[in-house]
PDB file of C-alpha atoms in Angstrom:
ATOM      1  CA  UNK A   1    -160.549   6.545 158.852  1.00 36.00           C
ATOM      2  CA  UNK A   2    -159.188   3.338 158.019  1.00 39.00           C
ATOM      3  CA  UNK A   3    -161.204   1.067 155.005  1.00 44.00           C
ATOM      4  CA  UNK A   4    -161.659  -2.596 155.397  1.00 43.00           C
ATOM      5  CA  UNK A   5    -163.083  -4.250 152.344  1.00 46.00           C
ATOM      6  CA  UNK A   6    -163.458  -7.785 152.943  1.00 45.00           C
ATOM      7  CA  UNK A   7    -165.270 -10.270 150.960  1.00 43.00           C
ATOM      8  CA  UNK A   8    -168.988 -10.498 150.674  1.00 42.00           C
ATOM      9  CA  UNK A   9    -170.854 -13.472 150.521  1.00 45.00           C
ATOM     10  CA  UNK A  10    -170.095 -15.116 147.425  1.00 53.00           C
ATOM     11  CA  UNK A  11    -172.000 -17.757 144.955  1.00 71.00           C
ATOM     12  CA  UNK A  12    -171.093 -21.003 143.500  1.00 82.00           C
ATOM     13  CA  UNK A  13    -170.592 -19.009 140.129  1.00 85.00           C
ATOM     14  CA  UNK A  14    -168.133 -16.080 142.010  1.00 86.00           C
ATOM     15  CA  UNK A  15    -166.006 -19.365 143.052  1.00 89.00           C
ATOM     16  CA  UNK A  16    -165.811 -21.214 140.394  1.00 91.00           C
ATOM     17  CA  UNK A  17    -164.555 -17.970 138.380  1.00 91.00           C
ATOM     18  CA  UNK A  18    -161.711 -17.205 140.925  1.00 93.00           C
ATOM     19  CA  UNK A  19    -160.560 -20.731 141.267  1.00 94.00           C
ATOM     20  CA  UNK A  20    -160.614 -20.891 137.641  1.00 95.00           C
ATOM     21  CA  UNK A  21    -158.709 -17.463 137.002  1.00 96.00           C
ATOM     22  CA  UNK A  22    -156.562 -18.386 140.444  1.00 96.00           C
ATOM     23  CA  UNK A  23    -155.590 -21.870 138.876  1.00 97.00           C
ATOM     24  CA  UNK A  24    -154.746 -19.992 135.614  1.00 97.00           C
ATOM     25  CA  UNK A  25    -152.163 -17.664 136.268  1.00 98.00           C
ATOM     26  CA  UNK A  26    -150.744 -19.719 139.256  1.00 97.00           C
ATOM     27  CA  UNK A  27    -149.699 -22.146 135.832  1.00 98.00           C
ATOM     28  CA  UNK A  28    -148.618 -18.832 133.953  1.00 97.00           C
ATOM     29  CA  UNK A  29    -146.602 -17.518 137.117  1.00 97.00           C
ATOM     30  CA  UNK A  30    -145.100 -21.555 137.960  1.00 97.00           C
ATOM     31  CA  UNK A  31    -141.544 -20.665 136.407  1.00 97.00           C
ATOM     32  CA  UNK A  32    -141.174 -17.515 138.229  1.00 97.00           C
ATOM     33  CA  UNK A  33    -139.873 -18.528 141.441  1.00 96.00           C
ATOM     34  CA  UNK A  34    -140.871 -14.832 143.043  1.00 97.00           C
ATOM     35  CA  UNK A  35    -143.946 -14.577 141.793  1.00 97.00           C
ATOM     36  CA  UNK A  36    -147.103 -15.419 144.347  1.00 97.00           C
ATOM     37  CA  UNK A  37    -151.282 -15.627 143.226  1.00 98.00           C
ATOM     38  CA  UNK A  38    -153.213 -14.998 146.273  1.00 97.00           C
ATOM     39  CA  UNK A  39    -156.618 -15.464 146.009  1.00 96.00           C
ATOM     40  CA  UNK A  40    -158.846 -13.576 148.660  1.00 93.00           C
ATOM     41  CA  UNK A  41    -156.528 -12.721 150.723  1.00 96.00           C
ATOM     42  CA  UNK A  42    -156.260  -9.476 152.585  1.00 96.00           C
ATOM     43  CA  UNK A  43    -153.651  -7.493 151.184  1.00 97.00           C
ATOM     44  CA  UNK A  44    -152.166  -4.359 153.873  1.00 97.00           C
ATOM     45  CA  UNK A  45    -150.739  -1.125 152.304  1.00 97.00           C
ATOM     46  CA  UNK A  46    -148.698   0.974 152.979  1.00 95.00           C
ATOM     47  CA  UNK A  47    -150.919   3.545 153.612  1.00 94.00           C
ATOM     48  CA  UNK A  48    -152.246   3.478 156.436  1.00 91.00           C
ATOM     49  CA  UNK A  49    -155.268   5.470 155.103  1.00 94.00           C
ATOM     50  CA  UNK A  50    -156.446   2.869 152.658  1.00 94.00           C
ATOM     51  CA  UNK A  51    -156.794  -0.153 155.303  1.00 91.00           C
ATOM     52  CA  UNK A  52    -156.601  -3.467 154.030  1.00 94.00           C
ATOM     53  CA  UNK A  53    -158.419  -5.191 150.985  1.00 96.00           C
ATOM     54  CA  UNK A  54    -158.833  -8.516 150.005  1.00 95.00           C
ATOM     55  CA  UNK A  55    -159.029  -9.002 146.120  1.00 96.00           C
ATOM     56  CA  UNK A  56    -160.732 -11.930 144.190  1.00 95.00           C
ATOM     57  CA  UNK A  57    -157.094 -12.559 142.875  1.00 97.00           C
ATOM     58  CA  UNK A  58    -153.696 -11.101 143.315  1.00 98.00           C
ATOM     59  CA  UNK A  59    -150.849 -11.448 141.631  1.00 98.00           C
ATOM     60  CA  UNK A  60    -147.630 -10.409 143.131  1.00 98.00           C
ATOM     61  CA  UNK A  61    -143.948 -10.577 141.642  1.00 98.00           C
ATOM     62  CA  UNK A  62    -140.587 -10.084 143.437  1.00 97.00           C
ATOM     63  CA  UNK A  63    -141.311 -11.490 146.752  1.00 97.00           C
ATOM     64  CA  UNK A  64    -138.433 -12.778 148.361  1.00 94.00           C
ATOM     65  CA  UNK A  65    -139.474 -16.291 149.388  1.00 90.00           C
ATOM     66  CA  UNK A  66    -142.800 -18.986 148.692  1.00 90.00           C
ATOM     67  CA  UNK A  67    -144.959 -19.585 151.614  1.00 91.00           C
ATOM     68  CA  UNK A  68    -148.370 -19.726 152.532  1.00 92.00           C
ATOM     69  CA  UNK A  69    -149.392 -16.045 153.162  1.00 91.00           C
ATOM     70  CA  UNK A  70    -152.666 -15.664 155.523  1.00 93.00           C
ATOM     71  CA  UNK A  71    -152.458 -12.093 154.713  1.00 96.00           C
ATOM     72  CA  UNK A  72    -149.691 -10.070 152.718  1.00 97.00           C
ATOM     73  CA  UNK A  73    -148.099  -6.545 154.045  1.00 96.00           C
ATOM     74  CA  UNK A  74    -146.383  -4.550 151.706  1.00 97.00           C
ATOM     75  CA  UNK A  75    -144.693  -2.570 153.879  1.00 95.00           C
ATOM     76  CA  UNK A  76    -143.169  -6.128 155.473  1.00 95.00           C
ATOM     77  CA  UNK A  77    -142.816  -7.655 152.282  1.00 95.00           C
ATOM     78  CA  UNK A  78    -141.377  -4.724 150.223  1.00 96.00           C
ATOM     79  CA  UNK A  79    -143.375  -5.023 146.939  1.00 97.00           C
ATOM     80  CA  UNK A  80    -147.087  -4.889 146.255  1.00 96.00           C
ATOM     81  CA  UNK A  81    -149.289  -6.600 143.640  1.00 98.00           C
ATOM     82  CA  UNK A  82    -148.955  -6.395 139.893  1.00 98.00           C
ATOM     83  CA  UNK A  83    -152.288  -6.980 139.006  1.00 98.00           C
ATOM     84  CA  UNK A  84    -155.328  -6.757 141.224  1.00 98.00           C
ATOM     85  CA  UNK A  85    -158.695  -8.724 139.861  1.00 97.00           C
ATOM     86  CA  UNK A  86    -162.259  -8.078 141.242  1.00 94.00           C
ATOM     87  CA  UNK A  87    -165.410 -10.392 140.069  1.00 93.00           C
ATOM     88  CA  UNK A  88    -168.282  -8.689 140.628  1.00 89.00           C
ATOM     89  CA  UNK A  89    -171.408  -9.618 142.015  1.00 85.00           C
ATOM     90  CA  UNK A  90    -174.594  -8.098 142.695  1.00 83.00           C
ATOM     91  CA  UNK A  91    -173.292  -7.238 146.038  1.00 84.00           C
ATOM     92  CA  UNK A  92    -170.189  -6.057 145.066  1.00 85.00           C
ATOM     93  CA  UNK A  93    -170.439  -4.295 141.548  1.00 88.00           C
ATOM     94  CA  UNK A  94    -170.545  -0.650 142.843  1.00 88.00           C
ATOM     95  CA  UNK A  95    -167.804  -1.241 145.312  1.00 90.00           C
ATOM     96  CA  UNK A  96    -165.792  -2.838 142.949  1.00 91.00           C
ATOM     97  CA  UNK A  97    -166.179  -0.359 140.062  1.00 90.00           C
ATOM     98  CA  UNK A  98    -166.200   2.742 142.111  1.00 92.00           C
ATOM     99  CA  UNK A  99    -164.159   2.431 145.745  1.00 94.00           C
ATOM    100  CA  UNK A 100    -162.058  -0.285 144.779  1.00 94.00           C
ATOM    101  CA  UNK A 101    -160.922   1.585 141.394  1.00 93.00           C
ATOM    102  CA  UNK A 102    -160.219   4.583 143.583  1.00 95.00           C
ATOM    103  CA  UNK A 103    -158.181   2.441 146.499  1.00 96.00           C
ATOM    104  CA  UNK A 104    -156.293   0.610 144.053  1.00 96.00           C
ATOM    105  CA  UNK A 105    -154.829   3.616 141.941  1.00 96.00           C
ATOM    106  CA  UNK A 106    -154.116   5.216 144.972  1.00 96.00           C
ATOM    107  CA  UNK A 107    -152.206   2.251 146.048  1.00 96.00           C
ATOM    108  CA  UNK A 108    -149.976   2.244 143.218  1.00 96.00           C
ATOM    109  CA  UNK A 109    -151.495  -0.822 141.818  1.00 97.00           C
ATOM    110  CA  UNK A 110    -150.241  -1.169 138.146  1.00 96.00           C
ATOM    111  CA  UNK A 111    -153.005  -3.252 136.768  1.00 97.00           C
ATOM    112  CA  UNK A 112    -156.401  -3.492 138.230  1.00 96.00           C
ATOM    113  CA  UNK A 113    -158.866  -5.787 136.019  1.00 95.00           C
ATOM    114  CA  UNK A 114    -162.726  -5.414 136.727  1.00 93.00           C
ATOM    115  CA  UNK A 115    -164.407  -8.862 135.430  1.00 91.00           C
ATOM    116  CA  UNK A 116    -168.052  -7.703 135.442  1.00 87.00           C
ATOM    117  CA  UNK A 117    -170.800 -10.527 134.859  1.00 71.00           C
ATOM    118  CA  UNK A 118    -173.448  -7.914 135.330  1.00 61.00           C
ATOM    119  CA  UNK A 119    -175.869  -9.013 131.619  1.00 53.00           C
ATOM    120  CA  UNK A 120    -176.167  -6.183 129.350  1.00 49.00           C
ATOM    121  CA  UNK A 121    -180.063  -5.637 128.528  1.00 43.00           C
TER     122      UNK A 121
END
């Protein structure tokens, strides 16, 4: 069974929190001339198994030249993402703190960060 998780309609506030935290450490990665922040883009693993996801942000270090990536392939690119960040939405929360959380260790992900804006009662 391959998994596809792509992105689910999102709202102004969704945006403006992953351009924010996009901008961010695209500034804190600027000196690192191998490091890459991808921002909803569909990231393929090497296993086969887990599909393709595309994270709210992505931040990637060690890839061997800058360009504009439509989609990253680890397997092509020979490393895979440092840190992973989800925002959740109501549409999204459960996949994000459940599937997601799953996929991601089993990807070898270092760093996954859940940014949940779900209010506490």
């Amino acid at each position: 069974m391959t998994r596809t998780t792509g992105s689910a309609s999102q709202n102004d506030s969704h945006d403006k929190d992953r351009t924010y935290l996009r901008n961010v450490l695209t500034a804190w990665t600027a000196n690192d001339p191998h490091a890459v922040v991808l921002s909803d883009c569909g990231i393929y693993w090497d296993d086969a198994a887990l599909g393709h996801h595309s994270p709210d942000i992505a931040v990637i270090f060690g890839v061997r030249e800058q360009r504009l990536w439509d989609t990253f392939n680890v397997t092509a690119e020979g490393v895979r993402p440092s840190l992973l960040i989800e925002i959740t939405s109501r549409s999204t929360r459960t996949t994000d703190l459940r599937e997601k959380r799953r996929d991601y260790f089993r990807a070898l992900v270092p760093a996954y960060v859940i940014a949940d804006s779900r209010e506490v009662d």
